[in-house]
Backbone as JSON Lines, residues from 0, in Angstrom:
{"i":0,"aa":"A","n":[0.84,-1.19,0.0],"ca":[0.0,0.0,0.0],"c":[0.88,1.25,0.0]}
{"i":1,"aa":"R","n":[0.54,2.19,-0.86],"ca":[1.29,3.44,-0.94],"c":[0.66,4.45,0.0]}
{"i":2,"aa":"R","n":[1.5,5.35,0.51],"ca":[0.97,6.44,1.32],"c":[1.75,7.7,1.03]}
{"i":3,"aa":"Q","n":[1.13,8.81,1.35],"ca":[1.72,10.11,1.02],"c":[2.76,10.52,2.05]}
{"i":4,"aa":"L","n":[3.85,11.11,1.55],"ca":[4.93,11.62,2.38],"c":[5.36,12.96,1.78]}
{"i":5,"aa":"D","n":[5.32,14.02,2.57],"ca":[5.76,15.34,2.12],"c":[7.06,15.69,2.81]}
{"i":6,"aa":"I","n":[8.03,16.19,2.04],"ca":[9.32,16.62,2.59],"c":[9.54,18.06,2.18]}
{"i":7,"aa":"T","n":[9.81,18.92,3.16],"ca":[10.04,20.34,2.91],"c":[11.4,20.71,3.49]}
{"i":8,"aa":"F","n":[12.2,21.41,2.7],"ca":[13.51,21.88,3.15],"c":[13.57,23.37,2.91]}
{"i":9,"aa":"R","n":[13.95,24.12,3.94],"ca":[14.05,25.57,3.75],"c":[15.17,26.15,4.59]}
{"i":10,"aa":"H","n":[15.63,27.29,4.16],"ca":[16.67,28.04,4.86],"c":[16.02,29.29,5.43]}
{"i":11,"aa":"A","n":[15.96,29.38,6.74],"ca":[15.33,30.52,7.41],"c":[16.41,31.52,7.8]}
{"i":12,"aa":"A","n":[16.9,32.27,6.82],"ca":[17.98,33.23,7.07],"c":[17.53,34.38,7.95]}
{"i":13,"aa":"H","n":[16.26,34.72,7.87],"ca":[15.76,35.84,8.65],"c":[15.52,35.5,10.12]}
{"i":14,"aa":"R","n":[15.6,34.24,10.47],"ca":[15.36,33.81,11.85],"c":[16.54,32.97,12.34]}
{"i":15,"aa":"D","n":[17.58,33.6,12.78],"ca":[18.74,32.92,13.36],"c":[19.49,32.02,12.39]}
{"i":16,"aa":"D","n":[19.3,32.2,11.09],"ca":[20.02,31.45,10.07],"c":[19.95,29.94,10.32]}
{"i":17,"aa":"K","n":[18.8,29.37,10.1],"ca":[18.57,27.94,10.35],"c":[18.24,27.2,9.06]}
{"i":18,"aa":"L","n":[18.59,25.94,9.05],"ca":[18.13,25.01,8.02],"c":[17.04,24.16,8.67]}
{"i":19,"aa":"I","n":[15.9,24.05,8.01],"ca":[14.77,23.33,8.58],"c":[14.3,22.26,7.59]}
{"i":20,"aa":"L","n":[14.22,21.03,8.06],"ca":[13.72,19.91,7.28],"c":[12.46,19.41,7.97]}
{"i":21,"aa":"E","n":[11.36,19.38,7.24],"ca":[10.1,18.89,7.79],"c":[9.62,17.7,6.96]}
{"i":22,"aa":"I","n":[9.25,16.65,7.65],"ca":[8.75,15.44,7.0],"c":[7.36,15.16,7.57]}
{"i":23,"aa":"R","n":[6.39,15.04,6.67],"ca":[5.02,14.72,7.08],"c":[4.63,13.39,6.45]}
{"i":24,"aa":"D","n":[4.36,12.43,7.31],"ca":[3.98,11.09,6.89],"c":[2.48,10.93,7.17]}
{"i":25,"aa":"Y","n":[1.7,10.7,6.12],"ca":[0.25,10.62,6.26],"c":[-0.25,9.2,6.47]}
{"i":26,"aa":"G","n":[0.6,8.34,7.03],"ca":[0.22,6.97,7.34],"c":[-0.65,6.92,8.59]}
{"i":27,"aa":"P","n":[-0.75,5.75,9.22],"ca":[-1.64,5.6,10.37],"c":[-1.25,6.45,11.57]}
{"i":28,"aa":"G","n":[0.01,6.85,11.66],"ca":[0.44,7.74,12.74],"c":[0.68,7.02,14.05]}
{"i":29,"aa":"V","n":[1.0,7.8,15.06],"ca":[1.26,7.31,16.41],"c":[0.62,8.28,17.4]}
{"i":30,"aa":"S","n":[0.48,7.84,18.64],"ca":[-0.07,8.72,19.67],"c":[0.99,9.75,20.08]}
{"i":31,"aa":"Q","n":[0.55,10.82,20.73],"ca":[1.52,11.81,21.2],"c":[2.44,11.2,22.24]}
{"i":32,"aa":"Q","n":[1.94,10.25,23.03],"ca":[2.77,9.55,24.01],"c":[3.89,8.79,23.3]}
{"i":33,"aa":"Q","n":[3.58,8.16,22.16],"ca":[4.6,7.46,21.39],"c":[5.57,8.45,20.76]}
{"i":34,"aa":"C","n":[5.09,9.6,20.32],"ca":[5.96,10.63,19.74],"c":[7.06,11.02,20.72]}
{"i":35,"aa":"D","n":[6.71,11.07,22.01],"ca":[7.69,11.46,23.03],"c":[8.79,10.41,23.19]}
{"i":36,"aa":"K","n":[8.55,9.18,22.74],"ca":[9.52,8.09,22.89],"c":[10.25,7.73,21.6]}
{"i":37,"aa":"L","n":[9.86,8.3,20.48],"ca":[10.4,7.89,19.17],"c":[11.92,7.94,19.08]}
{"i":38,"aa":"F","n":[12.55,8.85,19.83],"ca":[13.99,9.04,19.71],"c":[14.78,8.27,20.77]}
{"i":39,"aa":"E","n":[14.09,7.4,21.52],"ca":[14.76,6.55,22.51],"c":[15.34,5.33,21.79]}
{"i":40,"aa":"L","n":[16.53,4.94,22.21],"ca":[17.21,3.79,21.62],"c":[16.38,2.52,21.81]}
{"i":41,"aa":"F","n":[16.17,1.79,20.74],"ca":[15.44,0.52,20.67],"c":[13.93,0.66,20.82]}
{"i":42,"aa":"Y","n":[13.39,1.87,20.85],"ca":[11.94,2.02,20.91],"c":[11.34,1.75,19.54]}
{"i":43,"aa":"R","n":[10.35,0.85,19.48],"ca":[9.73,0.49,18.2],"c":[8.24,0.72,18.2]}
{"i":44,"aa":"G","n":[7.67,1.13,19.3],"ca":[6.25,1.43,19.35],"c":[5.38,0.19,19.36]}
{"i":45,"aa":"G","n":[4.16,0.37,19.79],"ca":[3.19,-0.71,19.76],"c":[3.4,-1.75,20.84]}
{"i":46,"aa":"D","n":[2.57,-2.76,20.78],"ca":[2.6,-3.87,21.73],"c":[3.64,-4.89,21.27]}
{"i":47,"aa":"E","n":[4.48,-5.34,22.19],"ca":[5.54,-6.3,21.85],"c":[4.98,-7.58,21.21]}
{"i":48,"aa":"L","n":[3.82,-8.03,21.65],"ca":[3.28,-9.31,21.17],"c":[2.57,-9.2,19.83]}
{"i":49,"aa":"T","n":[2.02,-8.04,19.52],"ca":[1.24,-7.9,18.29],"c":[1.9,-6.97,17.27]}
{"i":50,"aa":"R","n":[3.12,-6.58,17.5],"ca":[3.79,-5.61,16.64],"c":[3.93,-6.14,15.21]}
{"i":51,"aa":"T","n":[3.59,-5.28,14.26],"ca":[3.75,-5.62,12.85],"c":[4.84,-4.77,12.2]}
{"i":52,"aa":"T","n":[5.4,-3.82,12.94],"ca":[6.46,-2.97,12.38],"c":[7.78,-3.71,12.39]}
{"i":53,"aa":"Q","n":[8.62,-3.34,11.44],"ca":[9.94,-3.94,11.36],"c":[10.97,-2.94,11.85]}
{"i":54,"aa":"G","n":[12.2,-3.39,11.98],"ca":[13.29,-2.5,12.37],"c":[13.79,-2.82,13.77]}
{"i":55,"aa":"T","n":[14.87,-2.14,14.14],"ca":[15.52,-2.39,15.42],"c":[15.27,-1.29,16.45]}
{"i":56,"aa":"G","n":[14.73,-0.16,16.02],"ca":[14.53,0.94,16.94],"c":[15.79,1.76,17.14]}
{"i":57,"aa":"I","n":[16.71,1.69,16.19],"ca":[17.97,2.42,16.3],"c":[17.97,3.68,15.43]}
{"i":58,"aa":"G","n":[17.28,3.67,14.31],"ca":[17.36,4.74,13.31],"c":[17.1,6.14,13.83]}
{"i":59,"aa":"L","n":[15.93,6.37,14.42],"ca":[15.61,7.72,14.89],"c":[16.45,8.11,16.1]}
{"i":60,"aa":"A","n":[16.85,7.14,16.92],"ca":[17.73,7.44,18.06],"c":[19.09,7.91,17.54]}
{"i":61,"aa":"L","n":[19.59,7.28,16.5],"ca":[20.86,7.68,15.89],"c":[20.75,9.07,15.27]}
{"i":62,"aa":"V","n":[19.67,9.32,14.55],"ca":[19.44,10.65,13.97],"c":[19.43,11.71,15.07]}
{"i":63,"aa":"A","n":[18.72,11.44,16.16],"ca":[18.64,12.4,17.27],"c":[20.01,12.7,17.86]}
{"i":64,"aa":"Q","n":[20.85,11.67,18.0],"ca":[22.21,11.89,18.53],"c":[23.06,12.73,17.58]}
{"i":65,"aa":"L","n":[22.95,12.47,16.28],"ca":[23.71,13.25,15.3],"c":[23.26,14.7,15.27]}
{"i":66,"aa":"V","n":[21.96,14.91,15.35],"ca":[21.41,16.27,15.36],"c":[21.87,17.01,16.62]}
{"i":67,"aa":"K","n":[21.82,16.32,17.75],"ca":[22.25,16.93,19.02],"c":[23.74,17.29,18.97]}
{"i":68,"aa":"A","n":[24.55,16.44,18.35],"ca":[25.99,16.7,18.24],"c":[26.27,17.96,17.42]}
{"i":69,"aa":"Q","n":[25.33,18.34,16.56],"ca":[25.46,19.55,15.74],"c":[24.7,20.73,16.36]}
{"i":70,"aa":"Q","n":[24.34,20.61,17.64],"ca":[23.56,21.63,18.35],"c":[22.23,21.92,17.66]}
{"i":71,"aa":"G","n":[21.66,20.89,17.05],"ca":[20.37,21.03,16.39],"c":[19.25,20.49,17.25]}
{"i":72,"aa":"Q","n":[18.08,20.39,16.65],"ca":[16.9,19.93,17.37],"c":[16.04,19.1,16.43]}
{"i":73,"aa":"I","n":[15.47,18.01,16.94],"ca":[14.52,17.22,16.18],"c":[13.32,16.93,17.07]}
{"i":74,"aa":"T","n":[12.14,17.09,16.5],"ca":[10.9,16.87,17.26],"c":[9.93,16.07,16.41]}
{"i":75,"aa":"A","n":[8.99,15.42,17.09],"ca":[7.93,14.65,16.43],"c":[6.6,15.11,16.99]}
{"i":76,"aa":"H","n":[5.61,15.23,16.11],"ca":[4.27,15.66,16.51],"c":[3.22,14.79,15.84]}
{"i":77,"aa":"Q","n":[2.2,14.45,16.58],"ca":[1.08,13.68,16.05],"c":[0.28,14.55,15.09]}
{"i":78,"aa":"M","n":[-0.1,13.99,13.96],"ca":[-1.02,14.64,13.03],"c":[-2.23,13.72,12.88]}
{"i":79,"aa":"S","n":[-3.25,14.22,12.28],"ca":[-4.43,13.39,12.05],"c":[-4.76,13.41,10.56]}
{"i":80,"aa":"P","n":[-4.43,12.4,9.78],"ca":[-3.67,11.23,10.17],"c":[-2.17,11.47,10.03]}
{"i":81,"aa":"G","n":[-1.37,10.65,10.67],"ca":[0.06,10.66,10.42],"c":[0.94,11.21,11.5]}
{"i":82,"aa":"L","n":[2.15,11.59,11.07],"ca":[3.22,12.02,11.96],"c":[4.02,13.11,11.27]}
{"i":83,"aa":"A","n":[4.45,14.11,12.03],"ca":[5.3,15.17,11.49],"c":[6.61,15.19,12.25]}
{"i":84,"aa":"L","n":[7.72,15.17,11.52],"ca":[9.05,15.3,12.1],"c":[9.64,16.62,11.64]}
{"i":85,"aa":"R","n":[10.33,17.32,12.54],"ca":[10.97,18.59,12.19],"c":[12.39,18.59,12.72]}
{"i":86,"aa":"L","n":[13.34,18.79,11.81],"ca":[14.76,18.84,12.15],"c":[15.26,20.26,11.88]}
{"i":87,"aa":"T","n":[15.91,20.86,12.87],"ca":[16.43,22.22,12.74],"c":[17.92,22.21,13.03]}
{"i":88,"aa":"L","n":[18.71,22.78,12.11],"ca":[20.15,22.93,12.3],"c":[20.52,24.39,12.12]}
{"i":89,"aa":"H","n":[21.39,24.88,12.98],"ca":[21.87,26.25,12.86],"c":[23.06,26.26,11.91]}
{"i":90,"aa":"T","n":[23.06,27.21,11.0],"ca":[24.2,27.34,10.09],"c":[25.2,28.29,10.7]}
{"i":91,"aa":"R","n":[26.44,28.11,10.35],"ca":[27.51,28.95,10.89],"c":[28.26,29.59,9.74]}
{"i":92,"aa":"H","n":[27.93,30.82,9.44],"ca":[28.63,31.54,8.39],"c":[29.78,32.32,9.0]}
{"i":93,"aa":"T","n":[30.98,32.07,8.51],"ca":[32.14,32.8,9.01],"c":[32.55,33.89,8.04]}
{"i":94,"aa":"G","n":[32.04,33.82,6.82],"ca":[32.42,34.8,5.82],"c":[33.73,34.44,5.14]}
{"i":95,"aa":"N","n":[34.38,33.38,5.55],"ca":[35.65,32.95,4.97],"c":[35.45,31.71,4.12]}
{"i":96,"aa":"E","n":[36.26,31.59,3.12],"ca":[36.23,30.38,2.29],"c":[36.91,29.25,3.04]}
{"i":97,"aa":"M","n":[36.63,28.04,2.63],"ca":[37.3,26.88,3.2],"c":[38.77,26.93,2.85]}
{"i":98,"aa":"P","n":[39.66,26.61,3.8],"ca":[41.09,26.6,3.49],"c":[41.44,25.45,2.56]}
{"i":99,"aa":"E","n":[42.49,25.62,1.81],"ca":[42.97,24.55,0.94],"c":[43.5,23.41,1.8]}
{"i":100,"aa":"P","n":[43.23,22.16,1.43],"ca":[43.77,21.04,2.21],"c":[45.29,20.98,2.1]}
{"i":101,"aa":"K","n":[45.93,20.55,3.18],"ca":[47.39,20.42,3.2],"c":[47.78,19.09,2.58]}
{"i":102,"aa":"V","n":[48.83,19.1,1.8],"ca":[49.37,17.88,1.22],"c":[50.36,17.31,2.22]}
{"i":103,"aa":"L","n":[50.15,16.06,2.62],"ca":[50.99,15.45,3.64],"c":[52.21,14.74,3.09]}
{"i":104,"aa":"A","n":[52.23,14.41,1.82],"ca":[53.36,13.65,1.28],"c":[54.19,14.5,0.35]}
């Protein structure tokens, strides 16, 4: 079965110079209580005995750690129907070009 997925990417230069990625999944969705746990390591949602979802529960936890390491933020919100994820990263403009790499040999 196919379902709709919207992905939006924008650069909010007028508001603290941020990169914002929004993903809206119009599938069956999850409860707000589950949204609060989505970024926990090994969390897969649902009942352990009747679960039909696949995966290890590592993906979103790994994404959350990488975003945090970049001083960013990721959040999940319940939609009706579906789920919305929002990832925000701050850009750092120094005004300088990247230095040329040094040749070691």
